[in-house]
Coordinates of C-alpha atoms and ligand atoms in Angstrom, one line a residue:
M1 CA -27.6 3.2 -19.6
Q2 CA -27.4 4.0 -23.0
H3 CA -24.5 3.8 -24.7
S4 CA -22.9 4.7 -28.5
S5 CA -22.1 1.0 -30.0
Q6 CA -18.4 3.2 -30.6
N7 CA -18.3 2.2 -26.6
E8 CA -19.2 -1.7 -27.0
A9 CA -16.4 -2.2 -28.9
E10 CA -13.9 -0.9 -26.9
P11 CA -12.2 -3.4 -25.0
F12 CA -12.6 -2.6 -20.7
L13 CA -9.8 -0.5 -19.2
I14 CA -9.7 -2.3 -16.1
F15 CA -8.3 -0.4 -13.4
G16 CA -4.8 -1.2 -11.2
S17 CA -3.6 -3.7 -14.0
P18 CA -0.1 -4.8 -13.6
P19 CA 2.0 -4.4 -16.1
I20 CA 4.0 -8.3 -17.3
E21 CA 6.8 -7.8 -19.5
Q22 CA 8.6 -11.0 -21.1
P23 CA 11.9 -10.7 -18.6
E24 CA 9.9 -11.6 -15.4
I25 CA 7.9 -14.0 -17.5
D26 CA 11.1 -15.4 -18.9
E27 CA 11.9 -15.9 -14.7
V28 CA 8.9 -17.4 -14.2
V29 CA 9.5 -20.3 -15.9
A30 CA 13.1 -20.7 -14.9
C31 CA 12.4 -21.0 -12.0
M32 CA 9.9 -23.8 -12.4
Q33 CA 12.1 -25.4 -14.7
S34 CA 14.5 -25.4 -11.3
A35 CA 11.8 -26.9 -9.4
W36 CA 13.0 -24.4 -6.9
L37 CA 10.0 -23.1 -6.5
G38 CA 9.8 -21.9 -2.5
T39 CA 12.1 -19.9 -0.4
G40 CA 15.0 -19.5 -2.2
P41 CA 17.7 -18.1 -3.6
R42 CA 15.7 -15.4 -6.0
V43 CA 14.3 -14.1 -2.5
A44 CA 17.0 -14.3 -0.9
R45 CA 18.1 -11.9 -4.6
F46 CA 15.1 -9.2 -4.6
E47 CA 15.3 -9.1 -0.7
R48 CA 19.2 -7.7 -2.2
D49 CA 17.8 -5.7 -5.1
F50 CA 14.9 -4.3 -2.8
A51 CA 17.2 -2.9 -0.4
A52 CA 20.3 -1.7 -2.1
Y53 CA 16.9 0.7 -3.7
Q54 CA 15.5 1.0 -0.6
G55 CA 19.6 2.2 0.7
L56 CA 19.1 -0.7 4.0
Q57 CA 21.7 -3.6 3.7
P58 CA 20.3 -6.9 2.8
S59 CA 19.9 -7.3 6.6
Q60 CA 17.7 -4.9 6.8
V61 CA 14.8 -6.2 4.9
A62 CA 12.2 -9.1 5.1
A63 CA 10.9 -11.0 2.6
V64 CA 6.5 -12.1 3.3
N65 CA 3.9 -13.4 1.3
S66 CA 1.7 -9.9 2.1
A67 CA 1.6 -6.5 3.4
T68 CA -0.9 -7.5 5.8
A69 CA 1.6 -10.6 7.0
A70 CA 4.5 -7.4 7.1
L71 CA 1.9 -5.4 9.1
H72 CA 1.4 -8.0 11.4
V73 CA 4.2 -9.8 11.8
S74 CA 6.0 -6.5 12.8
M75 CA 3.6 -6.0 15.6
V76 CA 4.4 -9.3 16.9
A77 CA 8.0 -8.7 16.2
A78 CA 7.7 -5.3 17.8
G79 CA 7.1 -7.0 21.2
I80 CA 3.7 -4.8 21.5
E81 CA 1.8 -6.3 25.4
P82 CA -1.5 -7.1 24.2
G83 CA -4.3 -5.0 24.8
S84 CA -2.4 -1.9 23.7
E85 CA -3.9 0.5 21.8
V86 CA -2.4 1.6 18.3
I87 CA -3.0 4.3 16.5
T88 CA -4.0 5.1 12.9
T89 CA -6.0 6.2 10.6
P90 CA -9.3 5.7 9.0
L91 CA -8.9 5.9 5.2
T92 CA -7.2 2.9 5.2
F93 CA -7.1 -0.4 3.3
C94 CA -9.0 -2.9 6.1
A95 CA -5.5 -4.2 6.1
S96 CA -4.2 -2.2 7.9
V97 CA -6.4 -2.4 11.1
N98 CA -6.7 -6.1 11.1
A99 CA -3.3 -6.6 11.6
I100 CA -3.4 -4.6 14.6
I101 CA -6.4 -6.9 15.6
H102 CA -5.0 -10.1 15.2
A103 CA -1.7 -9.0 16.7
G104 CA -4.3 -8.8 20.1
L105 CA -3.7 -4.8 20.4
T106 CA -6.9 -2.7 19.8
P107 CA -6.4 0.2 16.8
V108 CA -7.4 4.2 17.7
L109 CA -8.0 5.5 14.8
A110 CA -7.4 9.6 14.4
D111 CA -8.5 11.2 12.2
V112 CA -7.2 13.0 8.4
D113 CA -6.1 15.9 6.7
P114 CA -8.3 16.9 4.6
L115 CA -6.3 17.8 2.5
T116 CA -3.3 15.9 2.4
Q117 CA -5.6 12.7 3.0
N118 CA -3.3 11.7 5.5
I119 CA -3.0 10.8 9.4
D120 CA -3.4 14.1 11.0
P121 CA 0.0 14.5 13.5
A122 CA -2.9 16.8 16.2
A123 CA -4.8 14.3 15.6
I124 CA -2.1 11.5 16.4
E125 CA -1.7 13.4 19.7
A126 CA -5.3 14.1 20.4
A127 CA -6.4 9.9 20.2
I128 CA -2.6 9.3 22.5
T129 CA -3.8 6.8 25.5
P130 CA -1.5 5.7 29.2
R131 CA -1.7 2.6 26.9
T132 CA -1.2 3.7 23.2
R133 CA 2.1 1.9 22.1
A134 CA 2.3 2.1 18.5
I135 CA 1.5 4.5 15.6
L136 CA 1.1 3.5 12.4
P137 CA 0.6 6.0 9.2
V138 CA -0.4 4.8 6.3
H139 CA 1.7 7.0 3.4
F140 CA -1.8 7.2 1.0
A141 CA -2.2 6.6 -2.3
G142 CA 1.8 7.4 -1.8
R143 CA 2.0 10.7 -0.6
A144 CA 4.7 10.7 2.9
C145 CA 2.8 11.0 5.6
E146 CA 4.5 13.3 8.3
M147 CA 7.2 12.1 8.9
D148 CA 9.0 14.7 11.2
A149 CA 5.8 15.3 13.2
I150 CA 5.3 11.8 13.6
T151 CA 8.9 10.5 14.5
A152 CA 8.3 13.4 17.6
I153 CA 5.3 12.3 18.6
A154 CA 6.6 8.3 18.7
R155 CA 10.4 10.6 20.5
K156 CA 7.7 12.1 22.6
H157 CA 6.1 9.0 24.6
D158 CA 8.4 6.5 23.5
L159 CA 6.0 4.9 20.4
V160 CA 6.7 2.1 18.4
V161 CA 6.2 3.5 14.1
I162 CA 5.1 0.5 12.0
E163 CA 5.2 2.5 8.4
D164 CA 2.4 0.8 5.6
C165 CA 3.8 1.8 2.8
A166 CA 2.1 -0.5 0.3
H167 CA 0.9 2.6 -1.2
A168 CA 5.0 4.2 -1.2
I169 CA 7.5 1.7 -3.0
E170 CA 9.1 5.1 -4.1
T171 CA 8.1 7.7 -1.6
T172 CA 11.0 9.7 0.1
Y173 CA 10.4 12.6 2.4
H174 CA 13.1 15.1 2.7
G175 CA 15.5 13.7 2.0
R176 CA 14.8 10.2 3.3
K177 CA 12.7 7.3 1.8
T178 CA 9.6 5.9 3.6
G179 CA 10.1 2.6 5.9
T180 CA 12.6 3.7 7.5
F181 CA 11.7 6.7 10.0
G182 CA 9.8 3.6 11.4
D183 CA 11.1 1.3 13.8
F184 CA 9.1 -1.0 10.5
G185 CA 8.5 -0.2 7.0
C186 CA 5.7 -2.6 5.2
F187 CA 6.0 -3.0 1.9
S188 CA 3.1 -4.6 -0.6
F189 CA 3.7 -6.3 -4.0
Y190 CA -0.2 -7.2 -4.2
A191 CA -1.6 -7.4 -8.4
T192 CA -2.4 -3.7 -7.9
K193 CA 0.7 -1.9 -6.2
N194 CA 3.4 0.2 -8.2
V195 CA 5.5 -3.2 -7.7
V196 CA 4.3 -6.8 -8.0
T197 CA 5.2 -9.9 -7.0
G198 CA 1.2 -11.3 -7.4
E199 CA 1.1 -11.8 -4.0
G200 CA 4.1 -10.4 -2.1
G201 CA 5.5 -7.9 0.9
M202 CA 8.5 -6.5 2.4
I203 CA 9.2 -5.9 6.0
T204 CA 12.4 -2.9 6.5
G205 CA 13.5 -1.9 9.4
R206 CA 16.8 -0.3 10.6
D207 CA 17.5 -2.8 13.6
E208 CA 19.0 -6.6 12.5
A209 CA 17.9 -8.1 15.2
R210 CA 14.3 -7.1 15.1
I211 CA 14.0 -7.6 10.7
A212 CA 15.8 -11.3 12.3
R213 CA 13.1 -12.1 14.8
A214 CA 10.4 -10.4 12.3
K215 CA 11.7 -13.2 9.2
M216 CA 11.8 -15.8 11.5
L217 CA 7.9 -15.1 13.1
A218 CA 7.3 -15.8 9.4
L219 CA 8.3 -19.2 8.8
H220 CA 6.7 -21.4 11.4
G221 CA 9.2 -19.3 14.4
M222 CA 11.8 -21.6 12.3
S223 CA 15.5 -20.0 13.4
K224 CA 16.6 -21.7 10.3
D225 CA 14.8 -21.1 7.2
A226 CA 14.4 -23.6 4.2
W227 CA 16.9 -21.9 2.3
H228 CA 19.0 -24.0 4.5
R229 CA 17.3 -26.5 5.5
F230 CA 16.8 -27.7 2.6
G231 CA 20.5 -26.6 0.4
D232 CA 23.0 -29.0 -0.2
Q233 CA 25.1 -28.7 2.8
G234 CA 23.1 -32.3 4.4
Y235 CA 20.5 -32.0 6.7
K236 CA 20.3 -29.5 9.0
H237 CA 18.3 -29.6 12.3
Y238 CA 15.7 -26.5 12.5
Q239 CA 13.9 -25.3 16.2
V240 CA 11.2 -24.0 16.9
V241 CA 11.4 -21.1 19.7
E242 CA 8.3 -19.1 18.8
A243 CA 5.1 -19.8 17.9
G244 CA 5.7 -18.4 14.1
F245 CA 3.4 -17.8 11.0
K246 CA 3.1 -19.0 7.5
Y247 CA 4.4 -15.9 5.4
N248 CA 7.4 -16.3 3.6
M249 CA 7.6 -15.4 -0.2
M250 CA 8.0 -17.7 -2.8
D251 CA 10.9 -18.4 -5.2
L252 CA 7.5 -18.0 -7.9
Q253 CA 7.2 -14.5 -6.4
A254 CA 10.3 -12.7 -5.6
A255 CA 11.2 -14.4 -9.8
I256 CA 8.1 -11.7 -11.0
G257 CA 9.6 -9.1 -8.1
I258 CA 13.2 -8.8 -9.0
H259 CA 12.3 -7.8 -13.0
Q260 CA 9.5 -5.6 -12.4
L261 CA 11.5 -3.8 -9.0
A262 CA 14.2 -4.0 -11.9
R263 CA 11.0 -0.9 -13.4
V264 CA 10.5 0.8 -11.2
E265 CA 11.8 4.4 -12.4
R266 CA 10.7 3.6 -15.4
N267 CA 6.6 2.9 -14.3
W268 CA 7.3 6.0 -12.0
Q269 CA 7.8 8.1 -14.6
R270 CA 5.0 6.5 -16.9
R271 CA 2.8 7.7 -13.3
E272 CA 3.8 11.3 -12.9
Q273 CA 3.2 11.8 -17.2
V274 CA -1.0 10.4 -16.5
W275 CA -0.5 13.0 -13.1
N276 CA -0.1 15.6 -14.8
L277 CA -2.3 14.7 -18.1
Y278 CA -5.0 14.3 -15.5
M279 CA -4.5 17.4 -13.4
Q280 CA -4.3 19.5 -16.7
A281 CA -7.5 17.7 -17.7
F282 CA -9.2 18.2 -15.0
A283 CA -8.3 22.1 -13.7
D284 CA -11.6 23.7 -15.3
L285 CA -13.9 20.4 -13.7
P286 CA -15.8 20.6 -10.2
I287 CA -14.3 17.8 -8.4
G288 CA -11.8 17.5 -6.0
L289 CA -7.7 17.0 -7.2
P290 CA -5.7 15.4 -5.0
A291 CA -3.5 18.4 -3.6
P292 CA 0.4 19.0 -5.3
P293 CA 3.5 16.8 -3.6
Q294 CA 5.0 18.3 -0.8
T295 CA 8.0 20.4 -1.4
D296 CA 11.5 18.1 -0.7
T297 CA 9.0 14.9 -0.9
R298 CA 8.7 12.9 -3.4
H299 CA 5.0 11.2 -4.1
A300 CA 4.8 7.9 -5.3
Y301 CA 2.0 7.8 -7.5
H302 CA -0.1 4.6 -7.1
L303 CA -3.3 6.1 -6.6
F304 CA -4.4 9.0 -8.3
T305 CA -8.3 9.7 -6.6
I306 CA -10.5 12.9 -7.6
M307 CA -13.8 13.2 -5.0
I308 CA -17.3 14.1 -6.9
D309 CA -19.3 16.0 -4.3
E310 CA -22.6 15.8 -5.7
T311 CA -24.0 19.2 -4.7
R312 CA -21.1 20.7 -7.1
C313 CA -20.9 18.0 -10.1
G314 CA -24.8 17.3 -10.0
L315 CA -24.1 13.1 -9.3
S316 CA -23.2 11.0 -6.6
R317 CA -20.0 9.7 -6.1
D318 CA -21.7 6.1 -6.9
A319 CA -23.2 7.7 -10.1
F320 CA -20.2 8.5 -10.8
L321 CA -18.3 5.2 -10.8
D322 CA -21.6 3.1 -12.5
A323 CA -21.5 5.9 -15.4
M324 CA -17.6 5.2 -15.7
N325 CA -18.1 1.3 -15.4
A326 CA -21.0 2.0 -18.3
R327 CA -18.3 4.0 -19.9
R328 CA -15.9 0.2 -20.2
I329 CA -13.3 2.3 -17.7
G330 CA -12.3 0.4 -14.1
T331 CA -12.3 2.5 -11.4
G332 CA -11.9 2.0 -8.1
V333 CA -12.8 3.8 -4.0
H334 CA -9.7 4.2 -1.7
Y335 CA -11.5 3.7 0.5
L336 CA -14.8 3.6 2.8
S337 CA -13.0 5.1 6.0
V338 CA -13.0 1.9 8.3
P339 CA -16.0 2.7 10.9
E340 CA -18.3 2.7 7.7
H341 CA -17.8 -1.3 8.0
P342 CA -19.9 -2.9 10.1
Y343 CA -17.8 -5.2 12.0
Y344 CA -16.0 -2.4 13.5
R345 CA -19.3 -0.7 14.8
Q346 CA -20.1 -3.6 16.2
R347 CA -16.7 -4.4 18.0
Y348 CA -15.6 -0.5 18.9
G349 CA -18.7 1.3 18.9
W350 CA -17.5 2.9 15.7
R351 CA -19.5 5.5 14.0
P352 CA -18.2 7.4 10.4
E353 CA -19.0 10.6 11.6
Q354 CA -16.3 10.0 15.1
W355 CA -13.7 10.8 11.5
P356 CA -15.8 13.2 9.5
H357 CA -12.4 14.5 7.2
A358 CA -12.2 10.1 6.0
M359 CA -15.9 9.6 6.2
W360 CA -16.4 12.7 3.7
L361 CA -13.1 11.1 1.4
G362 CA -14.3 7.8 2.0
R363 CA -18.3 8.8 0.5
Q364 CA -16.7 11.4 -2.4
T365 CA -13.3 10.0 -3.7
V366 CA -12.8 8.3 -7.4
S367 CA -9.5 6.5 -8.3
L368 CA -9.2 7.0 -11.7
P369 CA -6.3 4.0 -14.1
L370 CA -2.9 5.1 -13.0
S371 CA -0.7 2.1 -14.5
P372 CA 2.1 2.8 -16.6
K373 CA 0.1 0.3 -19.1
L374 CA -1.4 2.6 -20.2
T375 CA -1.0 4.4 -23.7
D376 CA -1.9 8.0 -24.5
A377 CA -4.9 7.0 -26.1
D378 CA -6.3 5.4 -22.9
V379 CA -5.9 8.6 -20.7
Q380 CA -7.2 10.1 -23.5
R381 CA -10.2 7.4 -22.8
V382 CA -10.4 8.3 -19.8
I383 CA -10.4 12.3 -19.8
A384 CA -13.2 12.0 -22.6
A385 CA -15.5 9.9 -20.6
V386 CA -14.7 11.7 -16.9
R387 CA -16.0 15.0 -19.1
D388 CA -18.4 13.0 -20.4
C389 CA -19.9 11.6 -17.1
L390 CA -19.9 15.3 -15.5
R391 CA -21.5 17.2 -18.6
Ligands
PLP1 C1 -2.7 -3.6 -0.3 C2 -2.7 -2.0 1.5 C3 -2.8 -3.5 2.2 C4 -2.2 -5.4 1.7 O1 -1.6 -5.4 1.2 P1 -1.5 -7.4 0.5 O2 -0.3 -7.5 0.4 O3 -2.3 -7.4 -0.4 O4 -1.7 -7.9 2.1 C5 -2.2 -2.8 3.2 N1 -2.3 -1.6 3.1 C6 -2.9 -0.9 2.8 C7 -3.1 1.2 2.9 C8 -3.2 -1.4 1.1 O5 -3.4 -0.7 0.5

């Protein structure tokens, strides 16, 4: 790969680099100085703030240490009998499917709409069997799934809905926040997501009793959390009422999240600007661009994905990834479809061709940098690199 000496001098543009600012740095230091590192007052505040942002009560959210944990614990808390089937999308991160498996349930894939890249409600209907108990839609890239159709299917067949909102903190659908349509919403604060805590997640839900159960399951199945246990009100016995997990969020993580969340709208606005710059700059290229956001919805602009079709572009997707890397631009792939991975093929006998839309999207998709940290010069660099690769 040849590149000019000018390119060599340019810093590598890391994909998904989180915008860390002074307030969260100070809060982490204050947390360290308080010596309260585990689940405590900062987690409680982060839960209150997140609930307020989503239009929920604090009793309708539970902070955990990842979205993977949120998905797992939600399915356990939903009380779905083992062996039941859960329908999800093949165009998602492996964690959506692994969480189903770890809850003792069987994943069933329903193909995506090739335009929106979200699970197709008609494909959900077609995948329903007498063993189906839940639907796990993923709001891909921050675009809301068809929640009217999905909730109608869930009502008709008496199914639990667990929304994977890892990309969708800011997303709304017909005036309502995603994560509030289903029984549970599961959010991620992983380092590349729209609000970061390093590792972290949140469970949301309308039913306070179910959230309370999820919260308890996330801390060993103990009836009181460590905050009460190790407070200054004297020793309190705890009772283990279920075989739970170790999924609680630390105050150190919440310290970052509190200030990240305070800037969630500002960061969203910057990503929307970058998104629009990309849309304009790439309009004349032989690549696929994201579908325009649906009316009466709000896109979270988590991923900007382009489609590289070798026959139209003159180079393969993987060659494009290498060419961007040579130009010192980080990219991502979201995602190879789930059945491309050997584990699922071996365990379930899946072949990618069974879900052709997800297969083709997964083989052509490239995510470009969309961090709110990008300067205008960075954005122009990405645009120039994309155009150069496709010349
Ligand atoms: C990131 C992600 C997850 C997992 O989130 P973690 O917080 O890293 O566990 C789950 N689903 C989707 C769609 C994701 O992008």
